[in-house]
Short mmCIF file of C-alpha atoms and ligand atoms in Angstrom, two decimals:
data_model
loop_
_atom_site.label_atom_id
_atom_site.label_comp_id
_atom_site.label_asym_id
_atom_site.label_seq_id
_atom_site.Cartn_x
_atom_site.Cartn_y
_atom_site.Cartn_z
CA UNK U 45 98.39 131.96 114.86
CA UNK U 46 95.79 133.13 112.35
CA UNK U 47 96.95 136.69 112.91
CA UNK U 48 100.57 135.79 112.26
CA UNK U 49 99.56 134.02 109.06
CA UNK U 50 97.50 137.00 107.93
CA UNK U 51 100.34 139.41 108.68
CA UNK U 52 102.86 137.31 106.80
CA UNK U 53 100.69 136.36 103.81
CA UNK U 54 100.80 139.62 101.83
CA UNK U 55 104.56 140.27 102.24
CA UNK U 56 105.20 136.67 101.15
CA UNK U 57 103.11 137.16 98.02
CA UNK U 58 104.81 140.47 97.23
CA UNK U 59 108.27 138.99 97.66
CA UNK U 60 107.32 136.08 95.39
CA UNK U 61 106.03 138.46 92.72
CA UNK U 62 109.18 140.58 93.01
CA UNK U 63 111.33 137.47 92.78
CA UNK U 64 109.64 136.18 89.62
CA UNK U 65 109.14 139.47 87.80
CA UNK U 66 112.67 140.76 88.48
CA UNK U 67 114.12 137.43 87.36
CA UNK U 68 112.23 137.68 84.07
CA UNK U 69 112.74 141.43 83.53
CA UNK U 70 116.46 141.33 82.85
CA UNK U 71 116.73 145.08 83.48
CA UNK U 72 119.94 146.67 84.69
CA UNK U 73 118.07 148.97 87.07
CA UNK U 74 115.93 146.18 88.40
CA UNK U 75 118.24 143.25 89.04
CA UNK U 76 116.85 139.85 90.07
CA UNK U 77 115.94 139.70 93.73
CA UNK U 78 118.19 136.65 94.06
CA UNK U 79 121.17 138.83 93.05
CA UNK U 80 120.17 141.57 95.46
CA UNK U 81 119.89 139.12 98.34
CA UNK U 82 123.19 137.52 97.37
CA UNK U 83 125.10 140.79 97.73
CA UNK U 84 123.24 141.80 100.90
CA UNK U 85 125.59 140.16 103.46
CA UNK U 86 128.80 141.50 101.92
CA UNK U 87 127.30 144.94 101.36
CA UNK U 88 126.13 145.36 104.92
CA UNK U 89 129.17 143.90 106.59
CA UNK U 90 130.33 144.75 110.08
CA UNK U 91 132.24 147.80 108.89
CA UNK U 92 129.18 149.35 107.23
CA UNK U 93 126.93 148.48 110.15
CA UNK U 94 129.26 150.10 112.66
CA UNK U 95 130.41 152.95 110.42
CA UNK U 96 127.16 153.85 108.66
CA UNK U 97 124.03 152.21 109.98
CA UNK U 98 124.56 152.60 113.72
CA UNK U 99 125.65 156.27 113.53
CA UNK U 100 122.57 157.04 111.42
CA UNK U 101 120.33 155.31 113.94
CA UNK U 102 122.09 157.05 116.82
CA UNK U 103 121.48 160.44 115.21
CA UNK U 104 117.85 159.48 114.66
CA UNK U 105 117.48 158.41 118.29
CA UNK U 106 119.12 161.55 119.68
CA UNK U 107 117.19 163.92 117.43
CA UNK U 108 113.94 162.10 118.08
CA UNK U 109 114.39 162.14 121.86
CA UNK U 110 115.23 165.85 121.83
CA UNK U 111 112.06 166.47 119.83
CA UNK U 112 110.00 164.27 122.14
CA UNK U 113 111.12 165.94 125.35
CA UNK U 114 111.12 169.44 123.86
CA UNK U 115 107.78 168.96 122.13
CA UNK U 116 106.04 167.61 125.21
CA UNK U 117 107.46 170.24 127.56
CA UNK U 118 106.71 173.14 125.21
CA UNK U 119 103.37 171.63 124.26
CA UNK U 120 102.25 171.26 127.87
CA UNK U 121 103.30 174.84 128.60
CA UNK U 122 101.55 176.25 125.52
CA UNK U 123 98.49 174.09 126.06
CA UNK U 124 98.18 175.07 129.70
CA UNK U 125 98.51 178.84 129.50
CA UNK U 126 96.14 180.81 127.34
CA UNK U 127 98.36 183.89 126.97
CA UNK U 128 101.31 181.77 125.92
CA UNK U 129 99.08 180.03 123.40
CA UNK U 130 97.84 183.28 121.93
CA UNK U 131 101.44 184.42 121.52
CA UNK U 132 102.80 181.17 120.17
CA UNK U 133 100.08 180.13 117.74
CA UNK U 134 101.04 182.29 114.70
CA UNK U 135 104.69 181.36 115.08
CA UNK U 136 103.83 177.69 115.28
CA UNK U 137 101.70 177.87 112.16
CA UNK U 138 104.57 179.51 110.30
CA UNK U 139 107.15 176.91 111.24
CA UNK U 140 104.77 174.06 110.70
CA UNK U 141 104.22 175.19 107.11
CA UNK U 142 107.94 174.92 106.32
CA UNK U 143 108.98 171.51 104.97
CA UNK U 144 111.84 170.41 107.26
CA UNK U 145 114.33 169.60 104.43
CA UNK U 146 114.22 173.28 103.45
CA UNK U 147 115.89 174.02 106.76
CA UNK U 148 118.89 171.80 106.10
CA UNK U 149 120.94 174.41 104.19
CA UNK U 150 120.13 176.99 106.84
CA UNK U 151 121.06 174.68 109.68
CA UNK U 152 124.22 173.70 107.83
CA UNK U 153 125.23 177.35 107.66
CA UNK U 154 125.42 177.38 111.42
CA UNK U 155 126.43 173.82 112.22
CA UNK U 156 128.37 172.75 109.15
CA UNK U 157 127.48 170.07 106.61
CA UNK U 158 129.58 167.16 107.72
CA UNK U 159 129.28 166.84 111.48
CA UNK U 160 126.59 165.21 113.54
CA UNK U 161 125.13 168.45 114.85
CA UNK U 162 123.42 169.65 111.71
CA UNK U 163 121.88 166.24 111.08
CA UNK U 164 120.60 165.90 114.63
CA UNK U 165 119.21 169.42 114.59
CA UNK U 166 117.46 168.68 111.30
CA UNK U 167 115.87 165.51 112.66
CA UNK U 168 114.93 167.16 115.95
CA UNK U 169 113.36 170.18 114.25
CA UNK U 170 111.41 168.05 111.82
CA UNK U 171 110.10 165.74 114.55
CA UNK U 172 109.31 168.58 116.94
CA UNK U 173 106.23 169.99 115.19
CA UNK U 174 103.92 167.01 115.09
CA UNK U 175 104.76 166.23 118.72
CA UNK U 176 104.40 169.82 119.85
CA UNK U 177 101.15 170.51 118.04
CA UNK U 178 99.55 167.24 119.09
CA UNK U 179 100.61 167.80 122.70
CA UNK U 180 99.01 171.25 122.69
CA UNK U 181 95.76 169.76 121.40
CA UNK U 182 96.01 166.86 123.82
CA UNK U 183 96.48 169.12 126.82
CA UNK U 184 93.54 171.23 125.79
CA UNK U 185 91.34 168.19 125.33
CA UNK U 186 91.83 166.94 128.91
CA UNK U 187 88.37 166.57 130.36
CA UNK U 188 87.08 169.65 132.18
CA UNK U 189 85.53 167.49 134.89
CA UNK U 190 88.87 165.78 135.51
CA UNK U 191 90.58 169.14 135.87
CA UNK U 192 87.90 170.24 138.34
CA UNK U 193 88.35 166.98 140.22
CA UNK U 194 92.10 167.54 140.46
CA UNK U 195 91.55 171.12 141.63
CA UNK U 196 88.91 170.29 144.21
CA UNK U 197 91.10 167.59 145.71
CA UNK U 198 93.92 170.12 145.71
CA UNK U 199 96.41 167.93 143.90
CA UNK U 200 99.87 169.50 143.84
CA UNK U 201 101.50 170.79 140.64
CA UNK U 202 103.62 167.65 140.19
CA UNK U 203 100.63 165.32 140.54
CA UNK U 204 98.58 167.52 138.26
CA UNK U 205 101.32 167.45 135.63
CA UNK U 206 102.00 163.73 135.82
CA UNK U 207 98.59 162.28 136.58
CA UNK U 208 96.23 164.67 134.89
CA UNK U 209 97.84 166.68 132.10
CA UNK U 210 100.46 164.27 130.81
CA UNK U 211 98.34 161.13 131.05
CA UNK U 212 95.29 162.92 129.73
CA UNK U 213 97.23 164.21 126.74
CA UNK U 214 99.10 160.95 126.18
CA UNK U 215 96.87 159.56 123.41
CA UNK U 216 97.53 162.68 121.35
CA UNK U 217 101.21 162.75 122.30
CA UNK U 218 101.54 159.20 120.99
CA UNK U 219 99.80 160.19 117.76
CA UNK U 220 102.29 163.01 117.33
CA UNK U 221 105.19 160.76 118.22
CA UNK U 222 104.12 158.26 115.59
CA UNK U 223 103.99 160.92 112.88
CA UNK U 224 107.33 162.22 114.08
CA UNK U 225 108.93 158.81 113.82
CA UNK U 226 108.24 158.47 110.11
CA UNK U 227 109.38 162.06 109.53
CA UNK U 228 112.49 161.26 111.54
CA UNK U 229 113.39 158.27 109.37
CA UNK U 230 112.96 160.38 106.23
CA UNK U 231 115.09 163.15 107.65
CA UNK U 232 117.73 160.69 108.82
CA UNK U 233 118.23 159.80 105.16
CA UNK U 234 117.78 163.26 103.68
CA UNK U 235 120.12 164.91 106.18
CA UNK U 236 122.91 162.72 104.81
CA UNK U 237 122.32 163.62 101.20
CA UNK U 238 124.03 166.98 101.53
CA UNK U 239 127.75 166.55 101.66
CA UNK U 240 127.96 163.62 104.01
CA UNK U 241 130.04 160.61 103.10
CA UNK U 242 129.02 158.19 105.80
CA UNK U 243 125.67 157.03 107.05
CA UNK U 244 122.89 154.82 105.77
CA UNK U 245 121.39 157.44 103.46
CA UNK U 246 124.76 158.61 102.17
CA UNK U 247 125.79 155.02 101.41
CA UNK U 248 122.65 154.35 99.40
CA UNK U 249 123.22 157.50 97.35
CA UNK U 250 126.84 156.55 96.72
CA UNK U 251 125.75 153.15 95.42
CA UNK U 252 123.27 154.86 93.15
CA UNK U 253 125.83 157.33 91.80
CA UNK U 254 128.32 154.50 91.28
CA UNK U 255 125.71 152.44 89.38
CA UNK U 256 126.05 149.67 91.94
CA UNK U 257 122.42 148.86 91.45
CA UNK U 258 122.03 145.60 93.42
CA UNK U 259 123.83 147.21 96.36
CA UNK U 260 121.52 150.22 96.15
CA UNK U 261 118.54 147.87 96.38
CA UNK U 262 119.96 146.18 99.46
CA UNK U 263 120.10 149.59 101.10
CA UNK U 264 116.48 150.24 100.30
CA UNK U 265 115.49 146.86 101.70
CA UNK U 266 117.51 147.53 104.84
CA UNK U 267 115.79 150.89 105.26
CA UNK U 268 112.40 149.25 104.89
CA UNK U 269 113.29 146.59 107.45
CA UNK U 270 114.46 149.26 109.89
CA UNK U 271 111.14 151.01 109.41
CA UNK U 272 109.27 147.81 110.28
CA UNK U 273 111.38 147.22 113.38
CA UNK U 274 110.90 150.80 114.56
CA UNK U 275 107.15 150.64 114.10
CA UNK U 276 106.96 147.34 115.98
CA UNK U 277 108.96 148.88 118.84
CA UNK U 278 106.68 151.88 118.76
CA UNK U 279 103.62 149.66 118.90
CA UNK U 280 105.02 147.88 121.96
CA UNK U 281 105.58 151.16 123.81
CA UNK U 282 102.16 152.39 122.74
CA UNK U 283 100.37 149.27 123.94
CA UNK U 284 102.11 149.58 127.24
CA UNK U 285 101.41 153.29 127.87
CA UNK U 286 97.96 153.46 126.30
CA UNK U 287 96.46 150.18 127.47
CA UNK U 288 93.87 152.14 129.43
CA UNK U 289 92.95 154.20 126.39
CA UNK U 290 92.40 151.26 124.08
CA UNK U 291 90.44 149.47 126.81
CA UNK U 292 88.27 152.50 127.39
CA UNK U 293 87.59 152.94 123.69
CA UNK U 294 86.62 149.31 123.41
CA UNK U 295 84.31 149.57 126.43
CA UNK U 296 82.65 152.62 124.90
CA UNK U 297 82.07 150.86 121.59
CA UNK U 298 80.46 147.93 123.31
CA UNK U 299 78.36 150.00 125.72
CA UNK G 298 75.84 174.21 166.59
CA UNK G 299 78.33 176.08 164.46
CA UNK G 300 77.67 177.22 160.94
CA UNK G 301 79.70 175.31 158.42
CA UNK G 302 78.64 176.83 155.13
CA UNK G 303 77.39 180.36 154.81
CA UNK G 304 76.12 181.36 151.38
CA UNK G 305 75.40 185.05 151.45
CA UNK G 306 73.77 186.90 148.57
CA UNK G 307 75.46 184.67 146.01
CA UNK G 308 74.99 185.73 142.39
CA UNK G 309 76.45 184.32 139.21
CA UNK G 310 76.07 185.60 135.69
CA UNK G 311 77.86 183.75 132.93
CA UNK G 312 79.29 186.16 130.38
CA UNK G 313 80.74 185.59 126.98
CA UNK G 314 79.69 183.98 123.72
CA UNK G 315 77.80 187.17 122.95
CA UNK G 316 75.13 186.73 125.58
CA UNK G 317 74.90 186.86 129.34
CA UNK G 318 73.14 184.16 131.33
CA UNK G 319 72.02 185.12 134.79
CA UNK G 320 72.18 181.68 136.36
CA UNK G 321 71.87 182.72 140.01
CA UNK G 322 70.36 185.99 141.15
CA UNK G 323 70.49 185.94 144.91
CA UNK G 324 71.01 182.88 147.09
CA UNK G 325 71.29 183.11 150.84
CA UNK G 326 71.29 180.16 153.23
CA UNK G 327 73.33 178.56 155.97
CA UNK G 328 74.25 174.96 156.59
CA UNK G 329 75.10 173.83 160.11
CA UNK G 330 78.02 171.57 160.84
CA UNK G 331 77.02 167.95 160.44
CA UNK G 332 73.82 168.76 158.61
CA UNK G 333 72.52 166.97 155.52
CA UNK G 334 70.80 169.49 153.29
CA UNK G 335 69.18 168.64 149.98
CA UNK G 336 68.82 171.20 147.21
CA UNK G 337 66.10 170.70 144.63
CA UNK G 338 65.16 172.85 141.69
CA UNK G 339 64.11 172.61 138.06
CA UNK G 340 66.66 171.61 135.46
CA UNK G 341 68.80 174.58 134.52
CA UNK G 342 68.01 176.35 137.80
CA UNK G 343 71.71 176.73 138.56
CA UNK G 344 72.24 173.88 141.02
CA UNK G 345 75.54 172.87 139.49
CA UNK G 346 76.55 176.50 139.31
CA UNK G 347 75.82 176.87 143.01
CA UNK G 348 77.88 173.81 143.93
CA UNK G 349 80.79 174.94 141.78
CA UNK G 350 80.75 178.33 143.52
CA UNK G 351 80.70 176.65 146.94
CA UNK G 352 83.54 174.36 145.88
CA UNK G 353 85.67 177.33 144.85
CA UNK G 354 85.81 176.10 141.26
CA UNK G 355 83.90 179.07 139.88
CA UNK G 356 84.15 182.77 140.71
CA UNK G 357 80.86 184.27 141.73
CA UNK G 358 79.76 187.61 140.30
CA UNK G 359 78.35 188.80 143.61
CA UNK G 360 77.95 187.82 147.24
CA UNK G 361 80.10 185.44 149.16
CA UNK G 362 80.51 181.85 150.27
CA UNK G 363 82.17 181.22 153.62
CA UNK G 364 83.34 177.88 154.90
CA UNK G 365 83.86 177.88 158.67
CA UNK G 366 83.98 181.66 158.49
CA UNK G 367 86.66 181.81 155.78
CA UNK G 368 85.66 183.23 152.39
CA UNK G 369 85.99 180.64 149.61
CA UNK G 370 88.12 181.87 146.73
CA UNK G 371 89.73 178.60 145.65
CA UNK G 372 88.97 174.96 146.42
CA UNK G 373 89.22 174.85 150.22
CA UNK G 374 90.88 172.02 152.10
CA UNK G 375 88.54 169.53 153.71
CA UNK G 376 85.94 169.69 150.98
CA UNK G 377 85.13 166.91 148.54
CA UNK G 378 82.89 167.07 145.49
CA UNK G 379 81.06 164.23 143.76
CA UNK G 380 80.34 165.52 140.30
CA UNK G 381 77.21 165.08 138.23
CA UNK G 382 79.35 163.61 135.45
CA UNK G 383 80.89 161.08 137.80
CA UNK G 384 82.10 158.85 134.96
CA UNK G 385 84.23 161.67 133.64
CA UNK G 386 85.54 162.55 137.10
CA UNK G 387 87.43 159.26 137.45
CA UNK G 388 90.93 158.97 136.02
CA UNK G 389 90.60 156.33 133.31
CA UNK G 390 94.34 155.58 133.36
CA UNK G 391 94.31 154.70 137.06
CA UNK G 392 92.80 151.65 138.69
CA UNK G 393 89.91 152.06 141.09
CA UNK G 394 92.30 151.80 144.02
CA UNK G 395 94.71 154.38 142.60
CA UNK G 396 91.80 156.72 141.91
CA UNK G 397 90.82 156.59 145.55
CA UNK G 398 94.41 156.88 146.77
CA UNK G 399 95.57 159.75 144.56
CA UNK G 400 94.15 162.66 146.61
CA UNK G 401 95.40 161.22 149.92
CA UNK G 402 98.68 159.60 149.01
CA UNK G 403 100.76 162.06 151.01
CA UNK G 404 98.98 161.05 154.21
CA UNK G 405 100.18 158.32 156.51
CA UNK G 406 98.20 155.09 156.26
CA UNK G 407 96.53 156.22 153.04
CA UNK G 408 96.37 152.62 151.79
CA UNK G 409 94.24 151.63 154.74
CA UNK G 410 91.88 154.58 154.31
CA UNK G 411 91.39 153.76 150.63
CA UNK G 412 90.82 150.11 151.46
CA UNK G 413 88.25 151.00 154.11
CA UNK G 414 86.44 153.43 151.80
CA UNK G 415 86.20 150.83 149.04
CA UNK G 416 84.98 148.33 151.60
CA UNK G 417 82.30 150.78 152.75
CA UNK G 418 80.88 151.14 149.24
CA UNK G 419 81.21 147.39 148.58
CA UNK G 420 83.89 147.61 145.91
CA UNK G 421 86.82 145.79 147.49
CA UNK G 422 86.64 143.17 144.78
CA UNK G 423 86.96 145.71 141.97
CA UNK G 424 89.89 147.65 143.41
CA UNK G 425 92.25 146.61 140.65
CA UNK G 426 89.86 147.20 137.78
CA UNK G 427 89.88 150.36 135.73
CA UNK G 428 86.83 152.64 135.97
CA UNK G 429 85.70 151.96 132.40
CA UNK G 430 85.41 148.27 133.24
CA UNK G 431 82.67 149.05 135.77
CA UNK G 432 78.96 149.77 135.45
CA UNK G 433 77.63 153.29 135.97
CA UNK G 434 76.47 152.53 139.50
CA UNK G 435 79.86 151.09 140.40
CA UNK G 436 81.67 154.10 138.94
CA UNK G 437 79.49 156.32 141.07
CA UNK G 438 80.45 154.32 144.13
CA UNK G 439 84.13 154.76 143.26
CA UNK G 440 83.60 158.52 143.18
CA UNK G 441 81.88 158.31 146.56
CA UNK G 442 84.64 156.10 147.98
CA UNK G 443 87.25 158.60 146.83
CA UNK G 444 85.32 161.38 148.52
CA UNK G 445 84.96 159.60 151.87
CA UNK G 446 88.56 158.34 151.86
CA UNK G 447 89.52 162.01 151.64
CA UNK G 448 87.77 162.47 155.00
CA UNK G 449 86.22 165.82 154.14
CA UNK G 450 84.37 167.91 156.64
CA UNK G 451 82.03 169.03 153.86
CA UNK G 452 80.83 166.81 151.04
CA UNK G 453 79.09 168.27 147.99
CA UNK G 454 77.13 165.89 145.77
CA UNK G 455 75.66 166.95 142.44
CA UNK G 456 72.78 164.76 141.30
CA UNK G 457 74.97 161.77 141.96
CA UNK G 458 72.32 159.13 141.30
CA UNK G 459 70.62 160.58 138.24
CA UNK G 460 71.99 157.95 135.89
CA UNK G 461 71.73 154.73 137.90
CA UNK G 462 68.87 152.25 138.05
CA UNK G 463 66.24 152.41 140.77
CA UNK G 464 67.54 149.55 142.89
CA UNK G 465 71.14 150.80 142.87
CA UNK G 466 69.85 154.24 143.57
CA UNK G 467 67.99 153.12 146.69
CA UNK G 468 71.14 151.32 147.89
CA UNK G 469 73.32 154.35 147.26
CA UNK G 470 70.87 156.62 149.07
CA UNK G 471 71.04 154.40 152.12
CA UNK G 472 74.81 154.32 151.77
CA UNK G 473 74.98 158.11 151.85
CA UNK G 474 72.82 158.29 154.95
CA UNK G 475 74.81 155.57 156.69
CA UNK G 476 78.12 157.25 155.90
CA UNK G 477 76.80 160.63 156.91
CA UNK G 478 75.62 159.35 160.28
CA UNK G 479 78.82 157.44 160.86
CA UNK G 480 81.23 160.20 159.87
CA UNK G 481 79.30 163.21 161.10
CA UNK G 482 80.20 165.27 158.02
CA UNK G 483 78.25 168.12 156.46
CA UNK G 484 76.58 167.15 153.20
CA UNK G 485 74.99 169.32 150.54
CA UNK G 486 73.13 167.03 148.19
CA UNK G 487 71.75 168.37 144.93
CA UNK G 488 69.01 166.45 143.17
CA UNK G 489 66.00 167.05 140.98
CA UNK G 490 64.22 164.06 142.47
CA UNK G 491 61.79 165.32 145.11
CA UNK G 492 61.31 161.95 146.80
CA UNK G 493 65.03 161.54 147.09
CA UNK G 494 65.48 164.97 148.63
CA UNK G 495 62.88 164.27 151.31
CA UNK G 496 64.15 160.78 152.01
CA UNK G 497 67.75 161.92 152.44
CA UNK G 498 67.64 165.40 153.87
CA UNK G 499 67.15 167.05 157.20
CA UNK G 500 66.14 170.10 155.23
CA UNK G 501 65.19 170.68 151.62
CA UNK G 502 66.08 173.92 149.92
CA UNK G 503 63.82 174.58 146.95
CA UNK G 504 65.34 176.79 144.29
CA UNK G 505 63.28 178.90 141.93
CA UNK G 506 63.64 178.88 138.20
CA UNK G 507 66.31 181.04 136.59
CA UNK G 508 67.28 183.70 137.70
CA UNK G 509 67.54 181.68 140.85
CA UNK G 510 66.68 182.49 144.44
CA UNK G 511 65.78 180.29 147.41
CA UNK G 512 62.06 179.70 147.13
CA UNK G 513 61.62 177.78 150.37
CA UNK G 514 63.54 176.05 153.12
CA UNK G 515 61.52 173.00 154.13
CA UNK G 516 62.45 171.14 157.32
CA UNK G 517 62.10 167.37 157.05
CA UNK G 518 60.64 166.10 160.30
CA UNK G 519 61.21 162.42 159.82
CA UNK G 520 62.93 160.05 162.23
CA UNK G 521 66.70 159.76 161.82
CA UNK G 522 66.34 156.02 161.33
CA UNK G 523 65.00 155.78 157.78
CA UNK G 524 64.28 152.78 155.59
CA UNK G 525 63.24 152.84 151.97
CA UNK G 526 60.03 150.90 152.54
CA UNK G 527 58.70 152.34 155.81
CA UNK G 528 59.85 155.92 155.51
CA UNK G 529 58.64 156.34 151.96
CA UNK G 530 55.19 154.97 152.79
CA UNK G 531 54.70 156.97 155.96
CA UNK G 532 52.09 159.76 156.03
CA UNK G 533 54.66 162.29 157.25
CA UNK G 534 56.82 161.55 154.21
CA UNK G 535 53.86 161.99 151.87
CA UNK G 536 53.00 165.27 153.54
CA UNK G 537 56.47 166.79 153.13
CA UNK G 538 56.80 165.34 149.67
CA UNK G 539 53.64 167.03 148.43
CA UNK G 540 54.70 170.27 150.08
CA UNK G 541 58.00 170.25 148.19
CA UNK G 542 56.25 169.09 145.04
CA UNK G 543 53.88 172.06 145.13
CA UNK G 544 56.79 174.42 145.62
CA UNK G 545 58.72 172.99 142.68
CA UNK G 546 55.64 173.23 140.45
CA UNK G 547 55.34 176.84 141.51
CA UNK G 548 59.01 177.36 140.68
CA UNK G 549 58.49 176.03 137.19
CA UNK G 550 55.41 178.16 136.56
CA UNK G 551 57.10 181.39 137.58
CA UNK G 552 59.35 181.33 134.59
N1 ATP W 800 79.86 177.66 131.44
C1 ATP W 800 78.65 178.22 131.20
N2 ATP W 800 78.55 179.28 130.37
C2 ATP W 800 77.35 179.84 130.13
N3 ATP W 800 76.19 179.46 130.68
C3 ATP W 800 76.21 178.41 131.53
C4 ATP W 800 77.45 177.74 131.83
N4 ATP W 800 77.18 176.74 132.70
C5 ATP W 800 75.84 176.79 132.93
N5 ATP W 800 75.26 177.79 132.23
C6 ATP W 800 73.84 178.15 132.26
O1 ATP W 800 73.49 178.45 133.59
C7 ATP W 800 72.22 177.89 133.89
C8 ATP W 800 72.33 177.01 135.10
O2 ATP W 800 73.13 175.86 134.77
P1 ATP W 800 73.40 174.71 135.80
O3 ATP W 800 74.23 173.71 135.12
O4 ATP W 800 73.95 175.30 137.05
O5 ATP W 800 71.94 174.13 136.07
P2 ATP W 800 71.50 172.85 136.91
O6 ATP W 800 70.48 173.31 137.87
O7 ATP W 800 72.66 172.16 137.46
O8 ATP W 800 70.80 171.97 135.80
P3 ATP W 800 70.64 170.37 135.75
O9 ATP W 800 69.57 169.99 136.71
O10 ATP W 800 70.20 170.12 134.33
O11 ATP W 800 71.97 169.79 136.04
C9 ATP W 800 71.74 177.19 132.64
O12 ATP W 800 70.84 178.03 131.97
C10 ATP W 800 72.98 177.00 131.82
O13 ATP W 800 72.67 177.09 130.45
MG1 MG W 801 73.54 170.31 137.15
#
């Protein structure tokens, strides 16, 4: 109960401040929060939800899952084999240094601006690096004694992959996946800024260009709410997969 | 009786990091089937190195290890290792039960074997806990339970009781002897505790300081039926103990 109160207290204060200040400001670019909330339901009606919001989220989900699977598989391979690592490291450093939005025009050359493909590829490529690099580190950080244990008990390759490498690297994989999620949300929006006419990001930009300021603000609020929901979902998955890790860390701190 | 382990002219020099460490110069000894041999030596003498070579986890730089006549080049079947860093050898993401079951889960009736092994080390009540929820002594017993559930013909133990309190240690020593006599397996038990080596072993191998050779092979002529109180206070025990003690002192001085 206390925790719920604590978690809700600051947002409540911020909303109150926003409400009061925006009501007093009388600025065209910063309309009263009451106005923004009033246009929210009609702005995000069923048509926009189905035609813009859900497709954006679907592209995010597909791109993110591709990055997750690809990043973990590649990361485990690179982390497990020294020669592969030596070969891959310079290439990885190069691609990691490129800001993902820079790739959008290049991707669009191949996949076109308007379709889903270029947007999904953009999201997947942007999300791939944090997952991949963290997985490589995670695989390499699996305890030497655990590896020896697995070898001396002659665990098969499948068991070694599932029970030793993947689980051992999972705290780092989750770290990478968390970074990737915020990058993914950013890229979901940015990928729609180039010549797309539908989607959450594209809609917000159209409002802005059309000086529909309250509507633009509703889009930003919606984006923020989606971010909160995604991070809560992520936290749930994390608590479920990493319960052992958090427990172990706690035990170590106490001991 | 047949020879189980045959260590013949074993040598190991660690290379790399700009300097070579000659950990083992020349070790030769045999262990009969069903024997319990203790290995003592100063810290850094290469006891762990020796066990890792026997376990097929480390390539030797000279000589050979044979298990039942077959040269060891990779972890052989039918051999279990209890590592010095036992805490790190347990899978923190698996429960105690799952830790014990993992190496044997392709065998029929593996659940029963795991149950029986946990029973034997007195951990039936903690089967569903995770390793990090247990004390050091309990973790060590999990590692032992996993080893005996595996039903090895050879069990290697590397200073398994170095980090547990005296009372637990005495209990675990008796446990090892009980299990050994019940299961008839071959045990190589590494320790730096001279009393422990005499109490447990049928023979004590004393290693020299680095570069390591076998300094002496001391037979332990004590009755098979041993108890902490009587055996340790018997004149025969004191005799062998001081003999080994003198040898270890000599080993330290030679460096
Ligand atoms: N991976 C390694 N690379 C280089 N040198 C090593 C390595 N492992 C061990 N050594 C060296 O080899 C020697 C023997 O080490 P080892 O761990 O086998 O000794 P030990 O007898 O088990 O010692 P302790 O009683 O402290 O456990 C030591 O001098 C150590 O520094
Ligand atoms: Mg050691």
